[in-house]
PDB file of C-alpha atoms and ligand atoms in Angstrom:
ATOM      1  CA  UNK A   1       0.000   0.000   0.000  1.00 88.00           C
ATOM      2  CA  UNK A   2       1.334   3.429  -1.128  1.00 96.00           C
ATOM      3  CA  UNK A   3       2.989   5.877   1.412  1.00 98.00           C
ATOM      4  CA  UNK A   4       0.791   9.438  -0.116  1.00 98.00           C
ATOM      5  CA  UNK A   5       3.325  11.619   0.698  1.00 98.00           C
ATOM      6  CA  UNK A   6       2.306  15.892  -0.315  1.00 98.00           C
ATOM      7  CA  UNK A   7       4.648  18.245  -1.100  1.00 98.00           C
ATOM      8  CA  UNK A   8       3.403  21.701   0.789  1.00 98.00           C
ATOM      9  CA  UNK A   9       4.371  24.794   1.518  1.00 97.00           C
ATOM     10  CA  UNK A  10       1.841  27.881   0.553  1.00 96.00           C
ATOM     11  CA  UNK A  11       4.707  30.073  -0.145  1.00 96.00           C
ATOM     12  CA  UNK A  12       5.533  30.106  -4.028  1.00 96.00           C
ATOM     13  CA  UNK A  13       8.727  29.153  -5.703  1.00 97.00           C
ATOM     14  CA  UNK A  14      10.355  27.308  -3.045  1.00 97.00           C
ATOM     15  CA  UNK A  15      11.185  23.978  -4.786  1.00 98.00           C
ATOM     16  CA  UNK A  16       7.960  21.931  -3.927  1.00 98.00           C
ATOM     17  CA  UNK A  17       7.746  20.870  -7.888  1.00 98.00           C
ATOM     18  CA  UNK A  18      11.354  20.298  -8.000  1.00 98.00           C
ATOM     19  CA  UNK A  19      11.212  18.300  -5.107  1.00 98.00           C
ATOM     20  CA  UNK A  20       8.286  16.244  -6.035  1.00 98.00           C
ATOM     21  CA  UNK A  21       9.685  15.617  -9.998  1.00 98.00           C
ATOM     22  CA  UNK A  22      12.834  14.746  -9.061  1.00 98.00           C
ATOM     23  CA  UNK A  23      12.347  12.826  -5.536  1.00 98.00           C
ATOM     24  CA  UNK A  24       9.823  10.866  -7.633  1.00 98.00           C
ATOM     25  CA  UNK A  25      12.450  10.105  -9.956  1.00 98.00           C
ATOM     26  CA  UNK A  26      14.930   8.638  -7.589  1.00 98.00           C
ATOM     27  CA  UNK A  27      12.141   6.584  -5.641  1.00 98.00           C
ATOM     28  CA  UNK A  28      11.671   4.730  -8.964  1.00 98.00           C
ATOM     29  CA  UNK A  29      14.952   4.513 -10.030  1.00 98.00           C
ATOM     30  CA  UNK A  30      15.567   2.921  -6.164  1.00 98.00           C
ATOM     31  CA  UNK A  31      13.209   0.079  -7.471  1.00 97.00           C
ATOM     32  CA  UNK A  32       9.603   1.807  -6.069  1.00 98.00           C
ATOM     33  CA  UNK A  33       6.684   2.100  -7.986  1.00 98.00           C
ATOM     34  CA  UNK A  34       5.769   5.516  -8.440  1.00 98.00           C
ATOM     35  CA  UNK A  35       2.493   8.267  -8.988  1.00 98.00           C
ATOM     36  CA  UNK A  36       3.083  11.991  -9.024  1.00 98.00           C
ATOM     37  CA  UNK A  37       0.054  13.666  -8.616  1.00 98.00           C
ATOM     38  CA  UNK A  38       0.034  17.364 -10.385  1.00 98.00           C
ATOM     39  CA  UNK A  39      -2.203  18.851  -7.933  1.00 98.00           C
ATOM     40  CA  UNK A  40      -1.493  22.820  -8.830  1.00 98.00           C
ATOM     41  CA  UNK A  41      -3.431  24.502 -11.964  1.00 97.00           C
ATOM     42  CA  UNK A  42      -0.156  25.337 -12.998  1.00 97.00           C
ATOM     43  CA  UNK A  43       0.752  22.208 -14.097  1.00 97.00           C
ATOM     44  CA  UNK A  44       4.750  22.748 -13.646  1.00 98.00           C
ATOM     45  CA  UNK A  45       5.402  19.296 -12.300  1.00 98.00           C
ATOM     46  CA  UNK A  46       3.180  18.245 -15.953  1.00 98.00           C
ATOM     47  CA  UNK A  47       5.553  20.216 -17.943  1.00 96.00           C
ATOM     48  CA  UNK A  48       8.854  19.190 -15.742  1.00 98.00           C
ATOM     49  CA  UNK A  49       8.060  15.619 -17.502  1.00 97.00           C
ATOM     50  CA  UNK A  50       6.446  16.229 -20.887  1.00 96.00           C
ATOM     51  CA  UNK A  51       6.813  17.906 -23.867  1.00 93.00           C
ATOM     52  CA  UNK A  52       2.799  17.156 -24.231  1.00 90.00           C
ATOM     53  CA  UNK A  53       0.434  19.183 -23.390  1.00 85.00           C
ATOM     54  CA  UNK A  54      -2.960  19.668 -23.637  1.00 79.00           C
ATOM     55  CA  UNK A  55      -4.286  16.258 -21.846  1.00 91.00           C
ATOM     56  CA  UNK A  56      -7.960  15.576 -22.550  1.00 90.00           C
ATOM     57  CA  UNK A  57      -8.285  14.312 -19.135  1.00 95.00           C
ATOM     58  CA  UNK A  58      -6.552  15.593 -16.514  1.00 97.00           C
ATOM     59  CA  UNK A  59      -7.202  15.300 -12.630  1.00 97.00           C
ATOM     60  CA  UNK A  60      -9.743  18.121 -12.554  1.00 97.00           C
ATOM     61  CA  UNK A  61     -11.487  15.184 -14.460  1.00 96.00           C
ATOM     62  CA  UNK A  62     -10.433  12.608 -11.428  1.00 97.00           C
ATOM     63  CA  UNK A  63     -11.577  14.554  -8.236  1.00 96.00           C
ATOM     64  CA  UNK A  64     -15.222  16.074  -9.831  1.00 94.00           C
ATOM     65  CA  UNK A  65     -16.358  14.218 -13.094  1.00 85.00           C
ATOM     66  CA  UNK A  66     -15.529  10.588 -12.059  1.00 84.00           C
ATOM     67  CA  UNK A  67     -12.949   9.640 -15.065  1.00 93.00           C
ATOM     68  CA  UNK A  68     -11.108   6.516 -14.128  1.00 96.00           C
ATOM     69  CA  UNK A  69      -8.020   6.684 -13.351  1.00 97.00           C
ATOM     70  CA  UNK A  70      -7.021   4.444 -16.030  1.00 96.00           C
ATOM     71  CA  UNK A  71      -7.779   7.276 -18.207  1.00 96.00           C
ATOM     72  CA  UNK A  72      -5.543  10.023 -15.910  1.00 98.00           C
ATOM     73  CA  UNK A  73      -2.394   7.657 -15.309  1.00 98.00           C
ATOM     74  CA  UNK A  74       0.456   8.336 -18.010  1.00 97.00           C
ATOM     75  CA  UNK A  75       3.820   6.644 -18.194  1.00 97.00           C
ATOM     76  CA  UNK A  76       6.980   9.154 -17.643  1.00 97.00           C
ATOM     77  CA  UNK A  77      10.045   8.305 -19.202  1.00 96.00           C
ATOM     78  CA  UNK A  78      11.397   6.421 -16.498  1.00 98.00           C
ATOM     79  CA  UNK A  79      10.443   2.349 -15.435  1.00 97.00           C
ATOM     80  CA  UNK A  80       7.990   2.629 -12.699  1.00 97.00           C
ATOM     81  CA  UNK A  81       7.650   6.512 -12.829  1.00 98.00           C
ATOM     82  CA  UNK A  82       3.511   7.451 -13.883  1.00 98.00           C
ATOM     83  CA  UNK A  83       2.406  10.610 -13.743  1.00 98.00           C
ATOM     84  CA  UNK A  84      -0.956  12.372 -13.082  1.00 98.00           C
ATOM     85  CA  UNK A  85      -1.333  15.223 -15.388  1.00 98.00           C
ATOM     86  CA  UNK A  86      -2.981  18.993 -14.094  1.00 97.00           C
ATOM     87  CA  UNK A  87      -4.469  21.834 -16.321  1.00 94.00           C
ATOM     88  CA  UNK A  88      -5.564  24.991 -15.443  1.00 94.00           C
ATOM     89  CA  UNK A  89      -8.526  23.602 -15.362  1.00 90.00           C
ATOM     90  CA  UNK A  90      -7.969  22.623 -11.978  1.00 95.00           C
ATOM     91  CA  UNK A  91      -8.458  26.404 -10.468  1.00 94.00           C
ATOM     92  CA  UNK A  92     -12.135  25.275 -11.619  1.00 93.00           C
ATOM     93  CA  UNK A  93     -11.899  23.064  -9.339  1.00 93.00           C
ATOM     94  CA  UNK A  94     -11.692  25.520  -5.879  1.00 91.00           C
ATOM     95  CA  UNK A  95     -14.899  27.340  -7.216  1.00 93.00           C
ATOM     96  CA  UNK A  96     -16.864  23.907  -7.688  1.00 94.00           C
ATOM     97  CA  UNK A  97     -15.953  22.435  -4.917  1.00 95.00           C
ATOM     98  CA  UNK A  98     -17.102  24.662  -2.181  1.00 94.00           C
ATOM     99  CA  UNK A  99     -20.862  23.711  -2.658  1.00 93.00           C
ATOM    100  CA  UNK A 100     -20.218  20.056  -2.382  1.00 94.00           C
ATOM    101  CA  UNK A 101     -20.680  18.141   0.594  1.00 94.00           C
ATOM    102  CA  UNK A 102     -17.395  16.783   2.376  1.00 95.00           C
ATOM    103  CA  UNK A 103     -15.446  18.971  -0.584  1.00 96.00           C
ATOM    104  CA  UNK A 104     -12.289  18.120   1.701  1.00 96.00           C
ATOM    105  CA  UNK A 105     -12.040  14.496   0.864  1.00 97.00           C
ATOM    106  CA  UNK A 106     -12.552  14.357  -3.076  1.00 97.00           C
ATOM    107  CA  UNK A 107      -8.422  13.648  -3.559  1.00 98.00           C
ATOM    108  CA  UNK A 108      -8.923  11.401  -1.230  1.00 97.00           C
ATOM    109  CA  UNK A 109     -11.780   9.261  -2.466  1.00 96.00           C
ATOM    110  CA  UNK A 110      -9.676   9.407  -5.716  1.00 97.00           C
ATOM    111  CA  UNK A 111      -6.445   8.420  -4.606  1.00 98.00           C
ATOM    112  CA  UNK A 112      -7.911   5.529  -2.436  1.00 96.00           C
ATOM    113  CA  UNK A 113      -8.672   3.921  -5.596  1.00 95.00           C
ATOM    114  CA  UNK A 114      -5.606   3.354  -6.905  1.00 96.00           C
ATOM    115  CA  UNK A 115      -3.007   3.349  -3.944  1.00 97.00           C
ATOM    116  CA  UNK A 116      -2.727  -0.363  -3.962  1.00 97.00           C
ATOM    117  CA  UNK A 117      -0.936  -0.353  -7.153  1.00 98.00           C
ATOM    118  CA  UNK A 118       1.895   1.863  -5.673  1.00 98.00           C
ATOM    119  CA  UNK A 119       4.712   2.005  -3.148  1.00 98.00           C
ATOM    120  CA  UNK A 120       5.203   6.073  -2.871  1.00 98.00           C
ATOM    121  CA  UNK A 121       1.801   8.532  -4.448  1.00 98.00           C
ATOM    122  CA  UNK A 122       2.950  11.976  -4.377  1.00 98.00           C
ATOM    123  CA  UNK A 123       1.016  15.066  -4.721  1.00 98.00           C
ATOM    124  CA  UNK A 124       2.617  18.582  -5.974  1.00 98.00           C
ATOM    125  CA  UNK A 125       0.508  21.157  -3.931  1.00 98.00           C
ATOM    126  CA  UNK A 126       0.110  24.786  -5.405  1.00 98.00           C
ATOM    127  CA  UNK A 127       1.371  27.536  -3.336  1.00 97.00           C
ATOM    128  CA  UNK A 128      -1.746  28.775  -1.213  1.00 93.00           C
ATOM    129  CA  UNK A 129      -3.883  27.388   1.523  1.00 92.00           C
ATOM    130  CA  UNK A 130      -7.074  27.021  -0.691  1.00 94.00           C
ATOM    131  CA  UNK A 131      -9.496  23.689  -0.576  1.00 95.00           C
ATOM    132  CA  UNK A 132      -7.207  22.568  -3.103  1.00 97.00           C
ATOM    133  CA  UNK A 133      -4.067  22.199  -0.975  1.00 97.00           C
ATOM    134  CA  UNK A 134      -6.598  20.969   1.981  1.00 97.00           C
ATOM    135  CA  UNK A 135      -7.799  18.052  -0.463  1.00 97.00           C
ATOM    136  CA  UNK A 136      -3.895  17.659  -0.956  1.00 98.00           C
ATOM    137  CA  UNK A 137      -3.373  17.380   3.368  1.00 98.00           C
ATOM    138  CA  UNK A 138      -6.623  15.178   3.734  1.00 98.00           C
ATOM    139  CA  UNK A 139      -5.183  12.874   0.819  1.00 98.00           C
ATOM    140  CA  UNK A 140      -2.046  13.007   2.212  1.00 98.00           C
ATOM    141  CA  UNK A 141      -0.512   9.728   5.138  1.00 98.00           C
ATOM    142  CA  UNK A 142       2.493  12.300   4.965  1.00 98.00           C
ATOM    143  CA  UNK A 143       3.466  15.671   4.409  1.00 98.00           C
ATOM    144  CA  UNK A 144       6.991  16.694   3.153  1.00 98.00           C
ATOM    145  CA  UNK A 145       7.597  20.393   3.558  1.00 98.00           C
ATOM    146  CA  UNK A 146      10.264  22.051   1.035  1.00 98.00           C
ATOM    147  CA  UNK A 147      11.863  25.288   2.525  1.00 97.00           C
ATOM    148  CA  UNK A 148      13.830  27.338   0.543  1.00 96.00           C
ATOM    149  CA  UNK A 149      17.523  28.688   2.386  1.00 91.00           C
ATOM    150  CA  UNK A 150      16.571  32.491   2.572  1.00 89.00           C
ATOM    151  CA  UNK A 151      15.754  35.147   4.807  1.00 85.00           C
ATOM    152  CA  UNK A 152      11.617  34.778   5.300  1.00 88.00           C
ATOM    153  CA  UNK A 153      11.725  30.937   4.862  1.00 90.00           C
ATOM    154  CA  UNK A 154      10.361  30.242   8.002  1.00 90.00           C
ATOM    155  CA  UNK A 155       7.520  32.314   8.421  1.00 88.00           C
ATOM    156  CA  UNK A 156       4.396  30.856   7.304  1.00 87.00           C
ATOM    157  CA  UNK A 157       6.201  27.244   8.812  1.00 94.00           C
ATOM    158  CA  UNK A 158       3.684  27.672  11.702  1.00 91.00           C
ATOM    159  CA  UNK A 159       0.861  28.557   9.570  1.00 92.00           C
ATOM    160  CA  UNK A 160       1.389  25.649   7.815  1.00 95.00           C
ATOM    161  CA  UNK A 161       1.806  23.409  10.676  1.00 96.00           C
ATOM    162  CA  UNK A 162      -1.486  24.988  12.152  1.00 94.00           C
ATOM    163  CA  UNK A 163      -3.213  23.961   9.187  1.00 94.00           C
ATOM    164  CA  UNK A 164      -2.126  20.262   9.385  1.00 96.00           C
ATOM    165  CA  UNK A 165      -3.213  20.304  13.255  1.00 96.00           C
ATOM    166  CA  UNK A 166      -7.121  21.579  12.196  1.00 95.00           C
ATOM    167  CA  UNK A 167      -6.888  18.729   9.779  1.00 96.00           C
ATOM    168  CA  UNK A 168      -6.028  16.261  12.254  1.00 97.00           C
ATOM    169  CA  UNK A 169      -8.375  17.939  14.934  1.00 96.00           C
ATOM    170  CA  UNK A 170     -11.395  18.501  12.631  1.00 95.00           C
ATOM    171  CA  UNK A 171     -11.291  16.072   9.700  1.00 93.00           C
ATOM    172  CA  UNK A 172     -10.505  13.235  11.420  1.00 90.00           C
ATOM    173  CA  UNK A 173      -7.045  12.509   9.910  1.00 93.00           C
ATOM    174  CA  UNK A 174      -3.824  11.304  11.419  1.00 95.00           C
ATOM    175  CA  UNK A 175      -1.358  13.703   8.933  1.00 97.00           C
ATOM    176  CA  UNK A 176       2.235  13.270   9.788  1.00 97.00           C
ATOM    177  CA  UNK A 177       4.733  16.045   8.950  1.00 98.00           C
ATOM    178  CA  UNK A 178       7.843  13.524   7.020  1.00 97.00           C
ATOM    179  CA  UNK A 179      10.376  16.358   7.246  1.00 98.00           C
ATOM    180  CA  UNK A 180      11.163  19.495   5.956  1.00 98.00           C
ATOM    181  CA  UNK A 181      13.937  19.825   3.151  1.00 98.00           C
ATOM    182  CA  UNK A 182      16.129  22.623   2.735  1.00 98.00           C
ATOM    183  CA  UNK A 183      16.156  23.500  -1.030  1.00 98.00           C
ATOM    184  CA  UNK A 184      18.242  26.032  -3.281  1.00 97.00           C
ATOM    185  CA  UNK A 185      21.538  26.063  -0.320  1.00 97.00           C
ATOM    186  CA  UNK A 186      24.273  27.608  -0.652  1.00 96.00           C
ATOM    187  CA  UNK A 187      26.709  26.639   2.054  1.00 93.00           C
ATOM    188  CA  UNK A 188      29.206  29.872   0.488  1.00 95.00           C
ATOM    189  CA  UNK A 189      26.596  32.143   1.962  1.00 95.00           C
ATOM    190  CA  UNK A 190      26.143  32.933   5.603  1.00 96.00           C
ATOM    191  CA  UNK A 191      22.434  33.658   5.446  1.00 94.00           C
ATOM    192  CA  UNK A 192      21.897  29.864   3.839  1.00 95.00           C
ATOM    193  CA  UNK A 193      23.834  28.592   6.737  1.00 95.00           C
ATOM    194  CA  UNK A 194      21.870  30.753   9.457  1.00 95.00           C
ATOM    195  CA  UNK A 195      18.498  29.818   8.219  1.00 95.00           C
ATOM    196  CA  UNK A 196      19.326  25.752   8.053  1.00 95.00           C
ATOM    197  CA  UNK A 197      20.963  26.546  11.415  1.00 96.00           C
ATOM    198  CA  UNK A 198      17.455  28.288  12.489  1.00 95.00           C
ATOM    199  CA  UNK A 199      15.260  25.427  10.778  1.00 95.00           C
ATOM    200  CA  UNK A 200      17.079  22.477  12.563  1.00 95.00           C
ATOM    201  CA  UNK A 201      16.714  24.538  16.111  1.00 95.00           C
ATOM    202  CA  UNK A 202      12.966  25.839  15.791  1.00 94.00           C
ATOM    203  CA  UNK A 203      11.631  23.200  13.415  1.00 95.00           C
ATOM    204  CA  UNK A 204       9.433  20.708  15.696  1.00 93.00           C
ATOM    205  CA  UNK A 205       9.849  18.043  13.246  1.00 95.00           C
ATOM    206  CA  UNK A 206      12.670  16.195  11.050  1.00 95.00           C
ATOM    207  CA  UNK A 207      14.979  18.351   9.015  1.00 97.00           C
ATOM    208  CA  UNK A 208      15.913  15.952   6.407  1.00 98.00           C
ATOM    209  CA  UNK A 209      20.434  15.423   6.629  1.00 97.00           C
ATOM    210  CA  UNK A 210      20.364  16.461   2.732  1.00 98.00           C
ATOM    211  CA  UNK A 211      20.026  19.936   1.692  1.00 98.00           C
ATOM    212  CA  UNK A 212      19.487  20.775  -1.948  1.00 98.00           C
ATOM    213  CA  UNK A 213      21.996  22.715  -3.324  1.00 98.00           C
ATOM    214  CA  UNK A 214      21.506  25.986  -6.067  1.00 97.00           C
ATOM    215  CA  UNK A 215      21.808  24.075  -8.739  1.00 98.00           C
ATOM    216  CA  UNK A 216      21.460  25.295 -12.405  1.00 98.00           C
ATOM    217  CA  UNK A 217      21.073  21.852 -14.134  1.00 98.00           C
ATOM    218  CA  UNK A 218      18.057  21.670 -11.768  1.00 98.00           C
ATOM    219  CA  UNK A 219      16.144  24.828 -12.946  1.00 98.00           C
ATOM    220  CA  UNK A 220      17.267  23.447 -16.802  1.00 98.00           C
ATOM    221  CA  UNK A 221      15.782  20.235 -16.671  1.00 98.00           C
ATOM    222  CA  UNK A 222      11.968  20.769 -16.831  1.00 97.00           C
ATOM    223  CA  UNK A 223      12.510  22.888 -19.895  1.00 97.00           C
ATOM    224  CA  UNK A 224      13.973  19.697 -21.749  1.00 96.00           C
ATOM    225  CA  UNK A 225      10.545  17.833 -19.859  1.00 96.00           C
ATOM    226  CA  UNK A 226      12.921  15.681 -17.869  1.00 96.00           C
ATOM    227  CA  UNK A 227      13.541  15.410 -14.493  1.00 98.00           C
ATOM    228  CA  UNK A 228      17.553  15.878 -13.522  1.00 98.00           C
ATOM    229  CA  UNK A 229      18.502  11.961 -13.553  1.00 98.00           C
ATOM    230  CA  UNK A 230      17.470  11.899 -17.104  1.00 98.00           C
ATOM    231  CA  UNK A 231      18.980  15.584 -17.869  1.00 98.00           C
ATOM    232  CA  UNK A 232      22.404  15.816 -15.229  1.00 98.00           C
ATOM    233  CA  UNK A 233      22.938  13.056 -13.514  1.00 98.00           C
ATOM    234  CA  UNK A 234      26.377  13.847 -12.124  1.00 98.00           C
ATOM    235  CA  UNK A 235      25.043  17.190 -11.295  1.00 98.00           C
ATOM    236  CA  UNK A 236      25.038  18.126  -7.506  1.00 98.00           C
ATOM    237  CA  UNK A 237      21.217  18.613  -7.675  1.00 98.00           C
ATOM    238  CA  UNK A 238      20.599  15.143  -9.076  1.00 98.00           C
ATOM    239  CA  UNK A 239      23.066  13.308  -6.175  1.00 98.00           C
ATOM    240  CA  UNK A 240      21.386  15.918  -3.340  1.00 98.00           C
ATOM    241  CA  UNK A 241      17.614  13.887  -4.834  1.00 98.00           C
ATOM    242  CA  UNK A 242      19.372  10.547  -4.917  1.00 98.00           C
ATOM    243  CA  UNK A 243      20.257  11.007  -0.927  1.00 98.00           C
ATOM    244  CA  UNK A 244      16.732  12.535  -0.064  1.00 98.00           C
ATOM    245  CA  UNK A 245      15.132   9.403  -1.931  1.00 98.00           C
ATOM    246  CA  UNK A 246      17.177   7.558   0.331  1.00 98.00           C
ATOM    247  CA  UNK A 247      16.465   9.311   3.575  1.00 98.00           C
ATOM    248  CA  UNK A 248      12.700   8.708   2.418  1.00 98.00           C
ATOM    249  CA  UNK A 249      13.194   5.117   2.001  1.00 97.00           C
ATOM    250  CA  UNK A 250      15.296   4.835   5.388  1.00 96.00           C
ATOM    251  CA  UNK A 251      12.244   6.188   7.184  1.00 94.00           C
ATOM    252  CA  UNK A 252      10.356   2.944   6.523  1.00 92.00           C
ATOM    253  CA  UNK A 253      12.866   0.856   8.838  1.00 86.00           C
ATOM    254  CA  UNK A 254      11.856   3.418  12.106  1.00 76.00           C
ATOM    255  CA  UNK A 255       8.293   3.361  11.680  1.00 59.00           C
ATOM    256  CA  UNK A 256       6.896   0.987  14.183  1.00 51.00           C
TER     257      UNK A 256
HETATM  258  N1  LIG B   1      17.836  23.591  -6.099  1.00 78.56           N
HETATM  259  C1  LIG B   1      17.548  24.462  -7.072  1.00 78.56           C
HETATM  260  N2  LIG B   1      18.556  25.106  -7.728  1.00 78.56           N
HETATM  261  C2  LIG B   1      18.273  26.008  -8.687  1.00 78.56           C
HETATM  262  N3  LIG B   1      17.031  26.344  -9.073  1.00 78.56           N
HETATM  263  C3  LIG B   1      16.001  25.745  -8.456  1.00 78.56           C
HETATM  264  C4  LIG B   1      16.203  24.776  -7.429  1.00 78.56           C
HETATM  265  N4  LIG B   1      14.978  24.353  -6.991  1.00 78.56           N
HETATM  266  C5  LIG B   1      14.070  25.022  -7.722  1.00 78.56           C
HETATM  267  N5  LIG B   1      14.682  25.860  -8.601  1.00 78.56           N
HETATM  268  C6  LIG B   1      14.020  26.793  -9.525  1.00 78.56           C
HETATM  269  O1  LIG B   1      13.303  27.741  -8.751  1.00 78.56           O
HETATM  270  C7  LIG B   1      12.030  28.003  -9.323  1.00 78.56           C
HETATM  271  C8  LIG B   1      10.929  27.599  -8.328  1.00 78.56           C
HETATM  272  O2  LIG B   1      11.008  26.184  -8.110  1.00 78.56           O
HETATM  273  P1  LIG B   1       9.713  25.275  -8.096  1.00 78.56           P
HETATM  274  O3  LIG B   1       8.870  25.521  -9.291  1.00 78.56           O
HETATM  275  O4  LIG B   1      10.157  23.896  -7.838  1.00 78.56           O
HETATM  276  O5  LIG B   1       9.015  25.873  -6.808  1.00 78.56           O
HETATM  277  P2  LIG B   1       7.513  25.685  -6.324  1.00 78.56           P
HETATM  278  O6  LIG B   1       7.546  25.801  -4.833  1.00 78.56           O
HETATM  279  O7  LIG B   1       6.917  24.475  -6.907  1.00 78.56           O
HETATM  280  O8  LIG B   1       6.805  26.966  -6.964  1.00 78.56           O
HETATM  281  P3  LIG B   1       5.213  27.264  -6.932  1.00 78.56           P
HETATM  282  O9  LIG B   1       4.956  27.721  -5.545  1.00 78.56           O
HETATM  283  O10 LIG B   1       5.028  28.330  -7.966  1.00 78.56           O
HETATM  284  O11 LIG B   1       4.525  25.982  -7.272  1.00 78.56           O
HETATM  285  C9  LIG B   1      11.979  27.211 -10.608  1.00 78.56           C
HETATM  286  O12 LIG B   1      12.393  28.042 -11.662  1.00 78.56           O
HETATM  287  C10 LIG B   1      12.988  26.095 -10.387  1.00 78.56           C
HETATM  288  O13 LIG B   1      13.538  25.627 -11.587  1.00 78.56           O
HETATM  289 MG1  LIG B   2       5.141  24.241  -7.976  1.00 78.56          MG
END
């Protein structure tokens, strides 16, 4: 049975899509079978692995008009890597969803279809705290929370972990916060080193050992709609996703 695992944090361009692409990657290249879930109207992580565009169906299609997901799931180019495709379509989705009754569980009722036929589901969350990114949490065992090495990185953190307590306290789930990963560091600059130094103090959860570097083959790869191991495998970006994939895996051996 999958481990869902979503990628969150509601501040914007902080790595979540790079995380989720390329973390993917190296789960199925470590011999796991594999979903990304695009999750965000803006369809990066879509982009990150596709030169295709333009999917009839999409998840929008998943959560509200009951498309199998036979019809959603799409090979990457990588053994054991599928993909769910998102559209901006999906911002739809917010509007529609309001009205419904227990709108907070539609991921969920989706997902729990299909999680038998996985080891690791992950979901790229947009960057806001809308019903979308709540029908991310609810659909979520996990949450994995990419922070980016700069000055205001950790406000919001206790917003965020807020939000996953209402969850747990109102909607009846049992979220668990997986870590937070430090993305785009720099260990040249003092202010990269002072906020990981911060995060591992203050954070109440895991800080994940790896820290993503600034890495330009990273920031390349999506526009050649591959993720790094397919694009720069050597590059210090690909080896930082290789050792998270790792630390993800490793994670399995202390839960009792
Ligand atoms: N480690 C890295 N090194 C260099 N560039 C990076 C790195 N991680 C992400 N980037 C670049 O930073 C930008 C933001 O990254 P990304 O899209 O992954 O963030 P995001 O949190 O998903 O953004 P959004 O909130 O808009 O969904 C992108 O242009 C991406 O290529
Ligand atoms: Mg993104």
């Amino acid at each position: 049975m999958a481990r869902v695992i979503a990628i969150c944090n509601q501040k914007g361009g902080v790595g979540k899509t790079t995380t989720a692409v390329n973390l993917s990657a190296y789960l199925a290249a470590l011999g796991r079978r594999v979903l990304l879930i695009d999750f965000d109207p803006q369809a990066n992580a879509t982009s990150a692995l596709t030169y295709e565009r333009n999917f009839p169906k999409n998840i929008y299609h998943g959560i509200l008009n009951h498309s199998h997901y036979q019809e959603l799931v799409r090979p990457s180019a990588i053994l054991n890597y599928h993909f769910i495709p998102s559209s901006p379509d999906l911002s739809g989705a917010i509007i529609e969803l309001v009205n419904l009754p227990e709108r907070e569980y539609y991921l969920r009722k989706f997902i729990n279809e299909l999680r038998h036929h996985y080891d690791y589901i992950l979901i790229d969350l947009p960057p806001s705290l809308s019903l979308l990114t709540v029908n991310g949490l609810v659909a979520a065992d996990e949450v994995l929370i990419p922070v980016q090495a700069e000055y205001y990185s950790l406000e919001g953190l206790s917003q965020l972990l807020g939000i996953i307590d209402l969850i747990n306290n109102n909607l009846g789930q049992r979220l668990k916060v997986a870590g937070a990963v430090l993305t785009m560091y720099d260990k040249r600059e003092k202010l990269s080193r002072e906020v990981a130094k911060n995060l591992r103090k203050y954070f109440p959860y895991k800080v994940f050992e790896t820290e993503i570097p600034r890495c330009v083959a990273l920031a390349e790869a999506p526009s050649f709609g591959k993720p790094i191991i397919l694009y720069k495998p050597d590059s210090t970006g690909a080896m930082a996703y290789e050792k998270l994939a790792k630390e993800i895996i490793e994670q399995e051996s202390k839960i009792i």
